[in-house]
Coordinates of C-alpha atoms in Angstrom, one line a residue:
X1 CA -16.1 -19.4 29.1
X2 CA -19.5 -18.4 26.8
X3 CA -17.9 -20.4 24.4
X4 CA -17.2 -23.6 26.1
X5 CA -20.7 -23.1 28.2
X6 CA -22.1 -23.1 24.6
X7 CA -20.5 -26.3 23.3
X8 CA -21.5 -27.8 26.6
X9 CA -24.8 -27.0 26.1
X10 CA -25.0 -28.1 22.5
X11 CA -23.4 -31.6 23.1
X12 CA -26.4 -31.8 25.5
X13 CA -28.7 -31.4 23.6
X14 CA -27.5 -33.9 21.4
X15 CA -27.3 -36.8 23.8
X16 CA -30.6 -35.8 25.2
X17 CA -32.0 -36.3 21.7
X18 CA -30.4 -39.9 21.9
X19 CA -31.5 -40.8 25.0
X20 CA -35.1 -39.9 23.8
X21 CA -34.4 -41.6 20.4
X22 CA -33.0 -44.9 22.7
X23 CA -35.9 -44.6 25.2
X24 CA -38.5 -45.3 22.2
X25 CA -36.3 -48.0 20.7
X26 CA -36.4 -49.6 24.0
X27 CA -39.7 -50.0 24.3
X28 CA -40.5 -51.5 21.1
X29 CA -38.1 -54.2 22.0
X30 CA -39.5 -53.8 25.2
X31 CA -43.2 -55.2 23.7
X32 CA -41.9 -57.6 21.4
X33 CA -39.9 -59.6 24.2
X34 CA -43.0 -59.5 26.4
X35 CA -44.6 -61.1 23.2
X36 CA -41.8 -63.9 22.4
X37 CA -42.6 -64.7 26.0
X38 CA -46.4 -65.4 25.1
X39 CA -45.4 -67.5 22.2
X40 CA -42.9 -69.0 24.0
X41 CA -45.8 -70.0 26.6
X42 CA -48.0 -71.1 24.4
X43 CA -45.1 -73.5 22.7
X44 CA -44.6 -74.8 25.9
X45 CA -48.2 -76.0 26.6
X46 CA -49.2 -77.1 23.6
X47 CA -45.8 -77.9 21.1
X48 CA -48.2 -79.4 18.3
X49 CA -48.8 -75.7 17.5
X50 CA -45.2 -74.9 17.0
X51 CA -43.8 -73.7 13.1
X52 CA -40.4 -73.3 12.5
X53 CA -41.1 -69.8 11.8
X54 CA -41.4 -68.8 15.1
X55 CA -38.2 -69.9 16.4
X56 CA -36.5 -68.5 13.5
X57 CA -38.0 -64.9 14.6
X58 CA -36.8 -65.5 18.0
X59 CA -33.1 -65.6 16.4
X60 CA -33.8 -62.6 14.8
X61 CA -35.4 -60.5 17.0
X62 CA -32.4 -61.6 19.9
X63 CA -29.9 -59.9 17.7
X64 CA -31.5 -57.0 17.6
X65 CA -31.5 -56.4 21.2
X66 CA -28.0 -57.2 21.3
X67 CA -27.3 -54.6 18.3
X68 CA -29.5 -52.1 20.2
X69 CA -27.6 -52.5 23.8
X70 CA -24.1 -52.6 21.5
X71 CA -25.6 -49.0 20.3
X72 CA -26.4 -47.8 23.4
X73 CA -23.2 -48.5 25.0
X74 CA -21.2 -46.8 22.3
X75 CA -23.0 -43.4 22.1
X76 CA -23.6 -43.1 26.0
X77 CA -19.7 -43.7 26.0
X78 CA -20.5 -45.3 29.4
X79 CA -22.0 -48.2 31.1
X80 CA -24.2 -49.6 33.8
X81 CA -24.6 -52.7 35.1
X82 CA -28.3 -53.0 34.6
X83 CA -26.8 -52.4 30.3
X84 CA -24.0 -54.8 30.9
X85 CA -26.4 -57.3 32.6
X86 CA -28.7 -57.1 29.7
X87 CA -26.1 -57.4 27.2
X88 CA -24.6 -60.6 29.1
X89 CA -28.1 -61.8 29.2
X90 CA -29.0 -61.9 25.6
X91 CA -25.9 -62.7 24.6
X92 CA -26.4 -66.4 26.1
X93 CA -30.1 -66.7 25.7
X94 CA -28.6 -66.2 21.6
X95 CA -26.4 -68.9 22.3
X96 CA -28.8 -71.2 23.2
X97 CA -31.5 -71.0 21.2
X98 CA -28.7 -71.2 18.4
X99 CA -27.3 -74.4 19.7
X100 CA -31.0 -75.7 20.3
X101 CA -31.5 -78.9 18.4
X102 CA -34.8 -80.3 19.8
X103 CA -37.7 -78.2 20.9
X104 CA -39.5 -80.9 23.5
X105 CA -41.2 -79.0 26.6
X106 CA -38.1 -78.7 29.0
X107 CA -36.2 -77.0 26.4
X108 CA -39.7 -74.3 25.9
X109 CA -39.6 -73.6 29.7
X110 CA -35.3 -72.5 29.7
X111 CA -36.0 -70.4 26.5
X112 CA -39.1 -68.7 28.6
X113 CA -37.4 -68.2 31.9
X114 CA -34.7 -66.4 29.7
X115 CA -37.2 -64.1 28.3
X116 CA -38.7 -63.2 31.5
X117 CA -35.6 -62.7 32.6
X118 CA -34.5 -60.2 29.9
X119 CA -38.0 -58.1 30.5
X120 CA -36.9 -57.9 33.8
X121 CA -33.9 -56.7 32.9
X122 CA -34.6 -54.6 29.9
X123 CA -37.2 -52.8 32.2
X124 CA -34.7 -51.6 34.8
X125 CA -33.0 -50.1 31.5
X126 CA -35.3 -48.5 30.4
X127 CA -35.8 -47.0 33.8
X128 CA -31.9 -45.5 33.1
X129 CA -33.3 -44.0 29.8
X130 CA -36.3 -42.4 31.1
X131 CA -38.2 -39.6 29.2
X132 CA -41.8 -38.4 29.0
X133 CA -44.0 -40.7 27.5
X134 CA -46.1 -39.8 24.8
X135 CA -49.5 -37.7 25.6
X136 CA -52.0 -40.0 24.3
X137 CA -55.3 -38.4 22.8
X138 CA -53.4 -34.7 22.3
X139 CA -52.9 -33.9 18.8
X140 CA -50.7 -30.9 19.1
X141 CA -48.2 -32.4 17.2
X142 CA -47.0 -33.0 13.3
X143 CA -47.9 -35.5 11.1
X144 CA -45.9 -38.7 11.4
X145 CA -42.9 -39.4 10.9
X146 CA -40.9 -42.2 11.9
X147 CA -43.0 -45.7 12.2
X148 CA -41.0 -48.3 14.5
X149 CA -39.8 -51.7 13.6
X150 CA -43.4 -54.6 13.4
X151 CA -44.0 -56.4 16.4
X152 CA -45.2 -59.7 15.4
X153 CA -47.9 -61.9 17.7
X154 CA -47.9 -64.8 16.0
X155 CA -49.9 -66.4 13.3
X156 CA -53.7 -65.8 13.7
X157 CA -56.3 -68.2 15.6
X158 CA -57.2 -70.6 12.9
X159 CA -53.0 -71.3 12.6
X160 CA -53.9 -71.1 9.1
X161 CA -51.5 -68.7 6.4
X162 CA -54.6 -69.1 4.1
X163 CA -56.3 -67.2 5.9
X164 CA -54.7 -63.7 5.0
X165 CA -58.1 -61.9 4.4
X166 CA -59.2 -59.8 7.5
X167 CA -58.4 -57.8 10.6
X168 CA -57.5 -57.2 14.1
X169 CA -56.4 -54.4 16.5
X170 CA -58.8 -53.0 19.6
X171 CA -61.4 -50.8 20.5
X172 CA -60.9 -47.6 19.2
X173 CA -63.6 -45.7 21.8
X174 CA -63.4 -49.0 25.1
X175 CA -66.4 -48.0 26.4
X176 CA -65.4 -48.8 30.2
X177 CA -64.4 -52.1 31.6
X178 CA -63.3 -53.5 28.2
X179 CA -60.4 -51.3 27.4
X180 CA -58.2 -54.0 27.0
X181 CA -60.4 -55.6 24.1
X182 CA -58.9 -56.8 21.2
X183 CA -60.8 -58.3 18.3
X184 CA -60.0 -60.7 15.6
X185 CA -61.5 -61.8 12.1
X186 CA -59.8 -63.8 9.0
X187 CA -61.3 -65.7 6.4
X188 CA -59.9 -67.2 3.0
X189 CA -61.3 -64.6 0.7
X190 CA -62.5 -61.1 1.0
X191 CA -65.1 -60.9 2.8
X192 CA -66.8 -60.6 6.6
X193 CA -68.8 -63.3 8.5
X194 CA -67.7 -63.7 12.1
X195 CA -65.2 -62.4 14.3
X196 CA -64.0 -63.1 18.1
X197 CA -63.7 -60.7 20.6
X198 CA -60.9 -61.3 23.4
X199 CA -60.9 -59.7 27.2
X200 CA -57.0 -58.9 26.6
X201 CA -54.3 -59.6 24.8
X202 CA -52.8 -62.8 26.4
X203 CA -56.5 -64.2 25.8
X204 CA -55.8 -62.8 21.9
X205 CA -52.6 -65.1 21.7
X206 CA -54.1 -67.6 23.5
X207 CA -56.8 -68.1 21.3
X208 CA -59.2 -67.5 24.3
X209 CA -61.9 -65.5 23.1
X210 CA -65.2 -64.8 25.3
X211 CA -67.6 -64.3 22.5
X212 CA -67.7 -65.0 18.9
X213 CA -70.3 -63.0 16.6
X214 CA -71.3 -65.2 13.6
X215 CA -73.1 -62.1 11.4
X216 CA -76.8 -63.6 10.4
X217 CA -77.7 -64.2 6.1
X218 CA -78.0 -60.9 4.3
X219 CA -75.8 -59.0 6.9
X220 CA -72.4 -60.3 5.6
X221 CA -70.0 -58.0 4.5
X222 CA -67.2 -57.4 1.9
X223 CA -63.6 -56.6 1.6
X224 CA -61.1 -56.2 4.7
X225 CA -60.8 -52.1 6.0
X226 CA -63.9 -52.8 9.2
X227 CA -62.9 -51.3 12.8
X228 CA -64.2 -52.2 15.8
X229 CA -65.4 -48.5 17.9
X230 CA -67.8 -47.5 20.3
X231 CA -68.2 -51.5 21.2
X232 CA -69.7 -51.6 17.4
X233 CA -68.4 -53.3 14.0
X234 CA -68.1 -51.1 11.4
X235 CA -67.5 -52.7 8.1
X236 CA -68.4 -52.7 4.1
X237 CA -71.6 -54.8 2.3
X238 CA -72.6 -55.3 -0.9
X239 CA -76.0 -56.1 -2.8
X240 CA -76.4 -53.7 -2.4
X241 CA -73.1 -51.9 -1.9
X242 CA -73.6 -49.5 1.8
X243 CA -71.8 -48.7 5.2
X244 CA -72.8 -51.6 8.2
X245 CA -72.8 -51.4 11.5
X246 CA -73.6 -54.0 14.2
X247 CA -73.6 -52.9 18.2
X248 CA -71.7 -55.7 20.0
X249 CA -74.0 -55.1 23.5
X250 CA -77.3 -55.1 21.7
X251 CA -76.7 -57.2 17.9
X252 CA -78.7 -54.4 16.1
X253 CA -77.7 -53.4 12.5
X254 CA -77.7 -50.3 10.9
X255 CA -76.6 -50.1 7.3
X256 CA -76.3 -46.3 5.1
X257 CA -75.8 -46.0 1.4
X258 CA -72.5 -43.5 0.8
X259 CA -74.0 -42.6 -2.8
X260 CA -70.7 -41.0 -4.1
X261 CA -68.6 -43.9 -3.2
X262 CA -67.1 -45.9 -6.3
X263 CA -67.2 -50.0 -6.5
X264 CA -64.8 -48.9 -9.2
X265 CA -61.5 -48.6 -7.3
X266 CA -59.7 -50.7 -5.0
X267 CA -56.2 -50.7 -3.0
X268 CA -53.6 -52.4 -4.7
X269 CA -53.0 -55.6 -2.3
X270 CA -57.1 -56.7 -1.8
X271 CA -59.8 -56.4 -3.9
X272 CA -63.6 -55.1 -3.0
X273 CA -61.9 -52.9 -0.4
X274 CA -64.5 -50.0 -1.2
X275 CA -65.2 -48.4 1.9
X276 CA -62.1 -47.9 4.4
X277 CA -63.1 -47.0 8.1
X278 CA -60.7 -45.4 10.5
X279 CA -61.2 -44.5 13.7
X280 CA -58.9 -40.9 15.2
X281 CA -58.2 -38.6 18.1
X282 CA -61.3 -36.8 16.1
X283 CA -63.8 -39.4 16.1
X284 CA -65.4 -42.2 13.0
X285 CA -64.5 -42.0 8.9
X286 CA -64.6 -43.1 5.9
X287 CA -62.4 -43.0 2.8
X288 CA -63.3 -44.0 -0.1
X289 CA -63.2 -43.3 -4.0
X290 CA -64.8 -41.7 -6.5
X291 CA -65.9 -41.2 -10.0
X292 CA -66.4 -37.1 -9.8
X293 CA -62.7 -37.2 -7.8
X294 CA -61.8 -39.9 -11.1
X295 CA -60.8 -42.2 -8.6
X296 CA -59.1 -40.1 -5.8
X297 CA -59.6 -40.8 -2.1
X298 CA -62.3 -38.6 -0.3
X299 CA -62.4 -38.7 3.3
X300 CA -65.8 -38.7 5.2
X301 CA -66.7 -37.9 8.6
X302 CA -69.4 -40.0 9.7
X303 CA -71.8 -38.9 12.2
X304 CA -72.3 -41.5 14.9
X305 CA -75.1 -40.7 16.5
X306 CA -76.7 -40.6 13.1
X307 CA -74.8 -42.8 11.2
X308 CA -74.5 -40.9 8.3
X309 CA -71.9 -38.4 6.4
X310 CA -71.6 -35.4 8.1
X311 CA -68.6 -33.6 5.8
X312 CA -66.2 -35.0 3.0
X313 CA -62.9 -34.2 1.6
X314 CA -61.3 -34.7 -2.1
X315 CA -57.7 -35.8 -1.5
X316 CA -54.9 -35.2 -4.6
X317 CA -54.5 -39.8 -4.1
X318 CA -55.5 -41.8 -6.4
X319 CA -56.7 -44.8 -4.5
X320 CA -55.7 -48.0 -6.9
X321 CA -52.0 -46.7 -6.3
X322 CA -51.8 -47.3 -2.8
X323 CA -51.6 -49.9 -0.8
X324 CA -53.9 -48.6 2.2
X325 CA -54.5 -46.1 3.8
X326 CA -56.0 -44.8 8.4
X327 CA -56.5 -41.4 10.0
X328 CA -54.5 -40.2 13.2
X329 CA -55.5 -37.2 14.4
X330 CA -57.9 -35.8 11.4
X331 CA -55.1 -36.3 9.1
X332 CA -55.2 -39.1 6.1
X333 CA -52.3 -40.9 5.8
X334 CA -52.0 -43.4 2.6
X335 CA -49.4 -46.2 2.1
X336 CA -47.4 -47.7 -1.5
X337 CA -45.7 -50.5 -2.0
X338 CA -41.7 -49.8 -1.7
X339 CA -39.9 -53.4 -2.6
X340 CA -40.6 -56.4 -1.2
X341 CA -40.5 -56.0 2.9
X342 CA -41.4 -52.4 2.6
X343 CA -44.4 -50.2 2.5
X344 CA -44.0 -46.0 2.7
X345 CA -46.3 -43.6 4.2
X346 CA -46.0 -41.2 1.4
X347 CA -49.2 -39.1 1.4
X348 CA -51.1 -37.0 4.3
X349 CA -54.1 -34.7 4.1
X350 CA -54.8 -32.6 6.8
X351 CA -59.1 -32.5 6.7
X352 CA -58.7 -29.2 9.5
X353 CA -56.2 -27.3 7.5
X354 CA -57.0 -28.1 3.8
X355 CA -53.2 -28.7 3.5
X356 CA -51.6 -32.3 1.5
X357 CA -48.1 -33.1 2.0
X358 CA -45.7 -35.7 0.5
X359 CA -43.7 -37.8 2.6
X360 CA -41.2 -40.5 2.7
X361 CA -41.4 -43.2 6.2
X362 CA -40.2 -46.5 5.6
X363 CA -43.0 -49.0 6.8
X364 CA -41.2 -52.6 7.2
X365 CA -44.3 -55.7 6.3
X366 CA -43.4 -59.1 8.0
X367 CA -45.0 -60.4 4.6
X368 CA -44.8 -59.1 1.5
X369 CA -49.3 -58.2 1.3
X370 CA -51.4 -57.0 3.9
X371 CA -55.3 -56.8 4.1
X372 CA -56.0 -54.3 7.2
X373 CA -54.0 -51.2 8.1
X374 CA -55.4 -48.8 10.8
X375 CA -54.8 -46.6 13.5
X376 CA -55.5 -46.6 17.3
X377 CA -55.7 -43.3 18.7
X378 CA -56.2 -45.2 22.8
X379 CA -52.3 -46.5 22.3
X380 CA -50.7 -44.6 19.4
X381 CA -50.4 -47.8 17.6
X382 CA -50.8 -49.2 13.6
X383 CA -52.4 -52.8 13.7
X384 CA -51.9 -54.7 10.4
X385 CA -53.1 -57.6 9.5
X386 CA -50.0 -59.3 7.1
X387 CA -50.5 -62.6 5.4
X388 CA -52.6 -63.9 8.4
X389 CA -50.3 -63.2 10.9
X390 CA -50.8 -60.2 13.9
X391 CA -48.6 -57.1 13.1
X392 CA -48.4 -53.7 15.1
X393 CA -46.0 -50.5 15.0
X394 CA -45.2 -47.9 16.9
X395 CA -46.5 -44.2 15.7
X396 CA -43.8 -41.3 16.2
X397 CA -45.1 -37.8 15.2
X398 CA -43.3 -34.5 14.9
X399 CA -43.0 -32.8 18.4
X400 CA -41.1 -29.5 16.7
X401 CA -43.8 -28.7 15.1
X402 CA -45.5 -24.9 14.5
X403 CA -49.2 -25.1 14.2
X404 CA -50.8 -23.7 10.6
X405 CA -54.1 -22.0 10.9
X406 CA -56.4 -21.4 7.9
X407 CA -58.4 -17.9 8.7

């Protein structure tokens, strides 16, 4: 009886872990499905904006939905009305997309209705596999151990792939009333001279900004690794080389020199990315390389009140070999190219303990190269500006982790 009980407990633990894993996948696909609904709505309102790549994405993502549901049914060794209905609807939707030869308004409306039905059924499936969601804002966990599939919003607001430099995302420390705000700026060269703010994700997708900022002469920026934090944009300026801050409420500018930062080391994918701004649960950071560290990345904590550097940590990662870097819970993560479609998070440095660690966490790129990658603590997502496209990722941390303290 004891042996049978132990076997049953073990089997139950295995099934629970599967449920947790599939819950995460369902959440990712639900977010993708909502994005698809928005994109089809845009096509319906203005078919002239349609590009063939958008429709190909529908086919790819529907196949992913169908594979996930089939895997769920097989793994759980059971079924349910919600799972059966979801599988049937996805299969039906795939057939419609494959048979569609013309893309007039009536067909687009039919697709959008099908997406809404799929979204509702998928939400029911989520309830059946419901587990606790990540504790947003809490850092009681280990390093990043997984990154979800890329969720592609759409081509940028300029509808132009030549605008491959830039960034997008959410305010990492939003002020009251602007928790849903998104920002976006893109350019044909590694520079910063204007950007737009959107009241929510829907307005971003609809390209309907509520305000537009054009940086005045003398305050233009360079590079691409800028962010919005506490209703202020932080970016890099040149001539002279320094970090800059624009308060979006008062339109007041501040600039500070970073004496140790070198203009000789940048990331692989983009020139002039000397100061990389990042924000996480611990505050505001800037990452750069120095001559003193022979090109290795240095993490600097920014005092938000004085807009000065309050502390520094030298890592073991060379900036010129990295694709990009970001901060999450006081830990710096560096990426490097894998193959044409894969990036790898290969290195981490914990500013609290001074420990560095080599990782191998794959991150699938939508396009070959990208200009901006940063983490947002308000939703625990990565935001990437990938060859002109809005791309985001869910992040999974190691929860089976024992804290390490330095005395």
